[in-house]
């Protein structure tokens, strides 16, 4: 099964080139060109990783991150931000969960690939931890029974 990537960016030749490269590396890349559709997709079918390009319409990168960080149960999808030619200082303000990297133009496809490999390993580790926690909460596959202190 291919790793699911959601790439939210305005239409461009760079987007097409990155998607072609990632598809050739075995990723299943889905695209959207606005923040509202991106967030809907995140809720419906969370991908393994999310790539956000600065300049995204209808809420932008800041809006998506605010919603991802603000929901009752935060969305644990690693995010890579493609920051155009923004200053390092402005991109550093975006760092923190769930952002794992901010890349400035020109972004080489291999740089993006390295970030996605890291995101995959992080996603796998988080899934394994959740399975372990779930199994610990259900000994022998059953819900823990309330304990009585009665004698």
Short mmCIF file of N, CA and C in Angstrom, two decimals, residues 1 18 34 42 106 149:
data_model
loop_
_atom_site.label_atom_id
_atom_site.label_comp_id
_atom_site.label_asym_id
_atom_site.label_seq_id
_atom_site.Cartn_x
_atom_site.Cartn_y
_atom_site.Cartn_z
N UNK A 1 0.84 -1.18 0.00
CA UNK A 1 0.00 0.00 0.00
C UNK A 1 0.89 1.24 0.00
N UNK A 18 7.06 18.37 -8.27
CA UNK A 18 7.18 17.65 -7.00
C UNK A 18 6.26 16.42 -6.97
N UNK A 34 -6.54 24.84 -1.88
CA UNK A 34 -6.99 25.81 -0.88
C UNK A 34 -7.07 25.18 0.51
N UNK A 42 -8.11 16.43 5.55
CA UNK A 42 -7.40 15.96 6.76
C UNK A 42 -8.35 15.25 7.71
N UNK A 106 14.92 27.63 -3.56
CA UNK A 106 14.35 26.53 -4.33
C UNK A 106 14.40 25.22 -3.56
N UNK A 149 -13.83 -2.02 46.09
CA UNK A 149 -13.10 -2.00 47.35
C UNK A 149 -13.92 -2.64 48.47
#
